[in-house]
């Protein structure tokens, strides 16, 4: 019988995150009741990298079962987009989300700055917060940044989870981006909001996707409601995608890695996810059932459970919401 796929453990004991710069009044008082049921505490830091201001958000309960969990969301997400996942993650460790330069409320970032710059900005966060090693969860465009971070700063990384990540931007999506770029710059938010909502969601008849109608409305509303500064950033983001490498086949560290795709994802398909997993030395691949490209918001509790399991080396077999893990590369010794 082959060894179970959860035999790809992290090689290190979690390192305390007490160095994270929290104000004393948030960390210095704990009653007996607080120890039994600690509230999540939030701190935000404005930082500057390369002359651009950006913001990171830290959620924590002061507990530690794994290294801090850094989440890099997609291009239409910001540091608040993963708040609904935090209640499953903060009992394990700190959860850090970031508005990198060019996104969310951070400074506008010209398109000449690409994925390498954004990966270096993530390194800057890690260094500013004095985190020795981290768990990195990176989705969609955040996945491109996450892989580059793993390639350039492997000494900082304990585990890597990629969501909806591919080795290349689908050709039809790349062609559509050029058209969307013009639409954004002309302020045509309503038609592009409809197009992008359709693009992120799987077509009718492909298979049952949970909360599909509600999530489609949410995506449409978020894009259609963008203000002029957000539209400017969106247009520059498209230019960045067209000007810089999405994935570069550089050496990647042999650390526990997981690539996840929605069962009915037609933007970054399961086949593309398997191709990505095959590029990582110690990767597993799974699909989340009854979801498409927006699996993290279509099955929030289940997706958070998968993140928590992966970041604490718990078994990934036999999950009711996902396929059995497929192993790519050799398991790493404990």
Short mmCIF file of C-alpha atoms in Angstrom, two decimals:
data_model
loop_
_atom_site.label_atom_id
_atom_site.label_comp_id
_atom_site.label_asym_id
_atom_site.label_seq_id
_atom_site.Cartn_x
_atom_site.Cartn_y
_atom_site.Cartn_z
CA UNK A 1 0.00 0.00 0.00
CA UNK A 2 1.48 3.41 -0.93
CA UNK A 3 2.26 5.87 1.82
CA UNK A 4 -0.54 8.38 2.54
CA UNK A 5 -0.07 11.73 0.92
CA UNK A 6 -0.14 13.53 4.25
CA UNK A 7 3.35 12.13 4.75
CA UNK A 8 4.76 15.33 3.22
CA UNK A 9 5.25 17.21 6.49
CA UNK A 10 6.85 20.48 7.30
CA UNK A 11 10.36 19.93 8.58
CA UNK A 12 10.33 22.54 11.32
CA UNK A 13 8.71 23.26 14.64
CA UNK A 14 6.62 26.45 14.44
CA UNK A 15 8.51 29.53 15.53
CA UNK A 16 6.68 31.91 17.83
CA UNK A 17 5.21 35.00 16.25
CA UNK A 18 5.53 37.07 19.42
CA UNK A 19 7.80 39.41 17.49
CA UNK A 20 4.83 40.72 15.47
CA UNK A 21 4.58 44.38 16.46
CA UNK A 22 1.31 44.56 18.42
CA UNK A 23 0.58 47.41 20.81
CA UNK A 24 1.07 46.43 24.46
CA UNK A 25 -2.61 46.90 25.34
CA UNK A 26 -3.54 44.20 22.83
CA UNK A 27 -1.04 41.60 23.97
CA UNK A 28 -0.39 42.34 27.61
CA UNK A 29 -3.70 41.48 29.26
CA UNK A 30 -5.40 38.09 29.34
CA UNK A 31 -8.02 37.02 31.85
CA UNK A 32 -8.92 33.40 32.55
CA UNK A 33 -11.99 33.82 30.34
CA UNK A 34 -9.87 35.26 27.55
CA UNK A 35 -7.59 32.28 27.68
CA UNK A 36 -10.58 29.99 27.22
CA UNK A 37 -12.10 31.96 24.35
CA UNK A 38 -9.77 34.62 23.04
CA UNK A 39 -11.08 37.28 20.72
CA UNK A 40 -9.38 37.94 17.44
CA UNK A 41 -7.38 41.15 17.58
CA UNK A 42 -6.67 43.24 14.50
CA UNK A 43 -3.76 45.57 13.84
CA UNK A 44 -2.92 47.30 10.57
CA UNK A 45 0.46 48.70 9.54
CA UNK A 46 1.17 51.25 6.82
CA UNK A 47 4.54 50.45 5.27
CA UNK A 48 6.58 51.84 2.39
CA UNK A 49 8.54 49.85 -0.16
CA UNK A 50 10.35 51.28 -3.17
CA UNK A 51 8.69 54.63 -2.47
CA UNK A 52 5.16 53.20 -2.51
CA UNK A 53 2.92 53.13 0.55
CA UNK A 54 0.96 49.95 1.24
CA UNK A 55 -0.87 48.31 4.14
CA UNK A 56 -0.80 44.94 5.87
CA UNK A 57 -3.49 43.60 8.20
CA UNK A 58 -2.72 41.19 11.06
CA UNK A 59 -5.42 39.12 12.77
CA UNK A 60 -4.41 36.98 15.73
CA UNK A 61 -5.56 35.40 18.98
CA UNK A 62 -2.07 34.93 20.42
CA UNK A 63 -2.05 31.18 19.84
CA UNK A 64 0.48 29.22 17.82
CA UNK A 65 0.08 25.86 16.13
CA UNK A 66 1.93 26.83 12.96
CA UNK A 67 3.91 29.66 11.38
CA UNK A 68 2.05 32.89 10.49
CA UNK A 69 -0.30 32.47 7.52
CA UNK A 70 0.19 35.11 4.82
CA UNK A 71 -2.60 35.28 2.22
CA UNK A 72 -2.14 36.90 -1.20
CA UNK A 73 -5.51 37.30 -2.89
CA UNK A 74 -6.48 37.87 -6.50
CA UNK A 75 -6.27 41.19 -8.33
CA UNK A 76 -9.87 42.14 -7.44
CA UNK A 77 -9.40 41.32 -3.75
CA UNK A 78 -7.98 43.43 -0.93
CA UNK A 79 -6.72 42.85 2.59
CA UNK A 80 -10.29 42.53 3.89
CA UNK A 81 -11.43 39.89 1.39
CA UNK A 82 -10.41 36.94 3.58
CA UNK A 83 -11.98 38.09 6.87
CA UNK A 84 -14.66 35.38 6.78
CA UNK A 85 -11.94 32.69 6.73
CA UNK A 86 -10.10 34.05 9.76
CA UNK A 87 -12.22 32.44 12.48
CA UNK A 88 -10.92 29.03 11.39
CA UNK A 89 -7.31 30.21 11.03
CA UNK A 90 -6.61 32.61 13.92
CA UNK A 91 -6.87 29.83 16.53
CA UNK A 92 -3.80 28.38 14.78
CA UNK A 93 -1.63 31.42 14.17
CA UNK A 94 -1.57 35.00 12.94
CA UNK A 95 -3.29 35.68 9.60
CA UNK A 96 -1.70 38.42 7.50
CA UNK A 97 -3.32 39.97 4.43
CA UNK A 98 -1.79 42.74 2.36
CA UNK A 99 -2.81 45.53 0.03
CA UNK A 100 0.39 45.44 -2.00
CA UNK A 101 1.44 48.54 -3.97
CA UNK A 102 -1.02 49.02 -6.82
CA UNK A 103 -3.94 47.25 -5.12
CA UNK A 104 -6.65 47.99 -2.55
CA UNK A 105 -5.93 51.22 -0.69
CA UNK A 106 -2.19 51.16 -1.42
CA UNK A 107 -0.46 53.66 -3.67
CA UNK A 108 -0.88 53.44 -7.42
CA UNK A 109 1.87 51.28 -8.95
CA UNK A 110 2.96 51.92 -12.56
CA UNK A 111 2.86 48.86 -14.82
CA UNK A 112 6.63 48.91 -15.28
CA UNK A 113 6.80 47.28 -11.83
CA UNK A 114 6.06 43.58 -12.26
CA UNK A 115 5.78 40.34 -10.32
CA UNK A 116 9.41 40.47 -9.10
CA UNK A 117 8.77 43.83 -7.44
CA UNK A 118 5.57 42.60 -5.78
CA UNK A 119 7.31 39.44 -4.52
CA UNK A 120 10.01 41.67 -3.05
CA UNK A 121 7.28 43.75 -1.39
CA UNK A 122 5.99 40.59 0.30
CA UNK A 123 9.53 39.93 1.52
CA UNK A 124 9.55 43.48 2.88
CA UNK A 125 6.40 42.76 4.92
CA UNK A 126 7.97 39.59 6.33
CA UNK A 127 11.14 41.42 7.29
CA UNK A 128 9.30 44.39 8.80
CA UNK A 129 7.21 42.04 10.95
CA UNK A 130 10.31 40.00 11.85
CA UNK A 131 8.78 36.68 10.79
CA UNK A 132 11.46 33.95 10.43
CA UNK A 133 9.30 31.65 8.26
CA UNK A 134 5.71 31.65 7.04
CA UNK A 135 2.92 29.69 5.44
CA UNK A 136 1.94 31.31 2.13
CA UNK A 137 -1.54 30.92 0.63
CA UNK A 138 -1.70 32.60 -2.77
CA UNK A 139 -4.73 32.77 -5.07
CA UNK A 140 -5.03 33.62 -8.77
CA UNK A 141 -2.85 36.70 -9.43
CA UNK A 142 -1.54 36.33 -5.91
CA UNK A 143 -0.39 32.87 -7.00
CA UNK A 144 1.97 34.38 -9.55
CA UNK A 145 3.44 36.57 -6.82
CA UNK A 146 3.56 33.63 -4.42
CA UNK A 147 5.51 31.39 -6.78
CA UNK A 148 8.02 34.17 -7.48
CA UNK A 149 8.36 34.75 -3.73
CA UNK A 150 9.07 31.02 -3.25
CA UNK A 151 11.67 31.08 -6.01
CA UNK A 152 13.48 34.20 -4.79
CA UNK A 153 13.13 33.90 -1.00
CA UNK A 154 12.89 30.16 -0.24
CA UNK A 155 14.54 30.58 3.17
CA UNK A 156 11.44 32.42 4.40
CA UNK A 157 8.91 29.83 3.32
CA UNK A 158 7.62 26.83 5.28
CA UNK A 159 4.62 25.78 3.16
CA UNK A 160 3.09 27.00 -0.11
CA UNK A 161 -0.59 26.69 -1.11
CA UNK A 162 -1.62 27.91 -4.57
CA UNK A 163 -5.26 28.46 -5.55
CA UNK A 164 -6.39 28.80 -9.17
CA UNK A 165 -2.78 29.12 -10.33
CA UNK A 166 -1.43 28.15 -13.75
CA UNK A 167 1.91 28.26 -15.56
CA UNK A 168 0.50 30.63 -18.16
CA UNK A 169 -2.37 33.07 -18.66
CA UNK A 170 -4.98 31.38 -20.89
CA UNK A 171 -4.68 32.75 -24.43
CA UNK A 172 -8.32 33.81 -24.72
CA UNK A 173 -8.09 35.64 -21.40
CA UNK A 174 -4.93 37.44 -22.53
CA UNK A 175 -6.70 38.59 -25.70
CA UNK A 176 -9.72 39.77 -23.73
CA UNK A 177 -7.50 41.78 -21.38
CA UNK A 178 -6.46 44.11 -24.18
CA UNK A 179 -10.10 44.86 -24.92
CA UNK A 180 -10.94 45.22 -21.22
CA UNK A 181 -8.04 47.63 -20.81
CA UNK A 182 -9.65 50.04 -23.27
CA UNK A 183 -13.07 49.59 -21.66
CA UNK A 184 -11.70 50.39 -18.21
CA UNK A 185 -9.87 53.47 -19.43
CA UNK A 186 -13.12 54.68 -21.06
CA UNK A 187 -15.00 54.11 -17.82
CA UNK A 188 -17.22 51.37 -19.23
CA UNK A 189 -17.62 49.63 -15.90
CA UNK A 190 -21.02 47.99 -16.39
CA UNK A 191 -20.20 45.89 -19.47
CA UNK A 192 -16.77 44.86 -18.21
CA UNK A 193 -18.29 43.94 -14.84
CA UNK A 194 -20.68 41.59 -16.63
CA UNK A 195 -17.89 40.12 -18.76
CA UNK A 196 -15.57 39.52 -15.83
CA UNK A 197 -18.32 38.01 -13.70
CA UNK A 198 -19.09 35.61 -16.55
CA UNK A 199 -15.40 34.84 -17.01
CA UNK A 200 -14.79 34.00 -13.35
CA UNK A 201 -17.90 31.82 -13.08
CA UNK A 202 -18.32 28.50 -14.90
CA UNK A 203 -20.83 28.44 -17.80
CA UNK A 204 -24.31 27.06 -17.28
CA UNK A 205 -24.56 23.31 -17.66
CA UNK A 206 -20.97 22.51 -16.67
CA UNK A 207 -21.92 21.28 -13.19
CA UNK A 208 -23.46 22.37 -9.91
CA UNK A 209 -21.58 25.26 -8.29
CA UNK A 210 -22.52 26.31 -4.77
CA UNK A 211 -23.75 29.89 -4.25
CA UNK A 212 -23.12 30.57 -7.94
CA UNK A 213 -25.81 33.21 -8.43
CA UNK A 214 -24.95 35.06 -5.21
CA UNK A 215 -21.22 35.05 -5.92
CA UNK A 216 -21.78 36.20 -9.51
CA UNK A 217 -23.82 39.14 -8.23
CA UNK A 218 -21.10 39.97 -5.71
CA UNK A 219 -18.37 39.96 -8.38
CA UNK A 220 -20.47 42.11 -10.68
CA UNK A 221 -21.30 44.62 -7.94
CA UNK A 222 -17.69 44.93 -6.80
CA UNK A 223 -16.41 45.65 -10.30
CA UNK A 224 -19.29 47.91 -11.35
CA UNK A 225 -18.91 50.00 -8.18
CA UNK A 226 -15.24 50.83 -8.69
CA UNK A 227 -14.38 54.50 -8.23
CA UNK A 228 -12.05 56.35 -10.64
CA UNK A 229 -8.91 55.49 -8.63
CA UNK A 230 -9.86 51.81 -8.51
CA UNK A 231 -10.52 51.83 -12.25
CA UNK A 232 -7.11 53.43 -12.81
CA UNK A 233 -5.47 50.66 -10.77
CA UNK A 234 -7.45 47.99 -12.64
CA UNK A 235 -6.31 49.33 -15.99
CA UNK A 236 -2.69 49.43 -14.81
CA UNK A 237 -3.03 45.88 -13.46
CA UNK A 238 -4.06 44.69 -16.92
CA UNK A 239 -1.05 46.47 -18.40
CA UNK A 240 1.17 44.80 -15.82
CA UNK A 241 -0.18 41.36 -16.77
CA UNK A 242 0.53 42.00 -20.45
CA UNK A 243 4.06 43.41 -19.89
CA UNK A 244 5.55 40.92 -17.42
CA UNK A 245 6.07 37.18 -17.08
CA UNK A 246 3.28 35.40 -15.24
CA UNK A 247 5.31 32.29 -14.44
CA UNK A 248 9.06 31.85 -14.80
CA UNK A 249 10.51 28.31 -14.61
CA UNK A 250 13.10 29.04 -11.95
CA UNK A 251 14.06 26.58 -9.18
CA UNK A 252 11.39 26.24 -6.50
CA UNK A 253 12.10 25.01 -2.96
CA UNK A 254 11.25 21.42 -2.01
CA UNK A 255 8.77 22.39 0.69
CA UNK A 256 5.27 21.04 1.32
CA UNK A 257 3.12 22.50 -1.48
CA UNK A 258 -0.54 22.20 -2.40
CA UNK A 259 -2.22 23.32 -5.62
CA UNK A 260 -6.02 23.66 -5.46
CA UNK A 261 -8.56 24.32 -8.22
CA UNK A 262 -12.34 24.38 -8.31
CA UNK A 263 -13.92 21.24 -9.75
CA UNK A 264 -15.65 23.27 -12.48
CA UNK A 265 -13.10 26.06 -12.87
CA UNK A 266 -13.06 26.98 -16.56
CA UNK A 267 -10.61 29.87 -16.17
CA UNK A 268 -7.77 28.00 -14.43
CA UNK A 269 -8.84 24.44 -15.10
CA UNK A 270 -7.91 21.34 -13.08
CA UNK A 271 -5.63 20.30 -15.95
CA UNK A 272 -3.79 23.62 -15.62
CA UNK A 273 -3.55 23.10 -11.87
CA UNK A 274 -1.96 19.69 -12.34
CA UNK A 275 0.57 21.22 -14.72
CA UNK A 276 1.42 23.79 -12.04
CA UNK A 277 1.75 21.11 -9.38
CA UNK A 278 4.12 19.16 -11.61
CA UNK A 279 6.48 22.17 -11.55
CA UNK A 280 6.85 22.01 -7.75
CA UNK A 281 9.22 19.46 -6.17
CA UNK A 282 6.91 18.38 -3.33
CA UNK A 283 3.38 19.18 -4.42
CA UNK A 284 -0.06 17.71 -4.07
CA UNK A 285 -3.08 18.64 -6.20
CA UNK A 286 -6.75 18.67 -5.22
CA UNK A 287 -10.04 20.02 -6.55
CA UNK A 288 -12.76 21.53 -4.37
CA UNK A 289 -16.05 19.94 -5.32
CA UNK A 290 -19.03 21.98 -6.55
CA UNK A 291 -16.96 25.14 -7.08
CA UNK A 292 -15.37 27.05 -9.95
CA UNK A 293 -12.66 29.74 -9.99
CA UNK A 294 -14.10 31.38 -6.88
CA UNK A 295 -13.90 28.30 -4.64
CA UNK A 296 -12.68 30.28 -1.58
CA UNK A 297 -15.96 32.24 -1.42
CA UNK A 298 -18.27 29.50 -2.68
CA UNK A 299 -17.28 27.12 0.15
CA UNK A 300 -15.80 29.41 2.78
CA UNK A 301 -15.82 27.05 5.77
CA UNK A 302 -14.56 24.09 3.75
CA UNK A 303 -11.84 26.11 2.07
CA UNK A 304 -10.72 27.51 5.42
CA UNK A 305 -10.63 23.97 6.80
CA UNK A 306 -8.38 22.90 3.93
CA UNK A 307 -6.02 25.82 4.57
CA UNK A 308 -5.91 24.99 8.27
CA UNK A 309 -5.23 21.30 7.62
CA UNK A 310 -2.46 22.02 5.14
CA UNK A 311 -0.76 24.58 7.37
CA UNK A 312 -0.70 22.15 10.30
CA UNK A 313 0.31 19.00 8.39
CA UNK A 314 -2.99 17.26 9.06
CA UNK A 315 -4.30 14.57 6.67
CA UNK A 316 -5.93 15.74 3.45
CA UNK A 317 -7.43 12.37 2.57
CA UNK A 318 -11.10 11.55 2.92
CA UNK A 319 -12.42 15.12 2.92
CA UNK A 320 -16.11 15.40 2.07
CA UNK A 321 -15.60 18.59 0.06
CA UNK A 322 -12.53 17.72 -2.05
CA UNK A 323 -11.01 15.04 -4.22
CA UNK A 324 -8.27 12.79 -2.93
CA UNK A 325 -4.81 14.38 -3.13
CA UNK A 326 -2.70 13.59 -6.17
CA UNK A 327 1.02 13.52 -5.41
CA UNK A 328 3.57 15.30 -7.59
CA UNK A 329 7.22 14.89 -6.61
CA UNK A 330 8.71 12.91 -3.76
CA UNK A 331 7.58 13.31 -0.14
CA UNK A 332 10.12 15.17 1.97
CA UNK A 333 11.55 13.53 5.11
CA UNK A 334 10.36 14.83 8.46
#
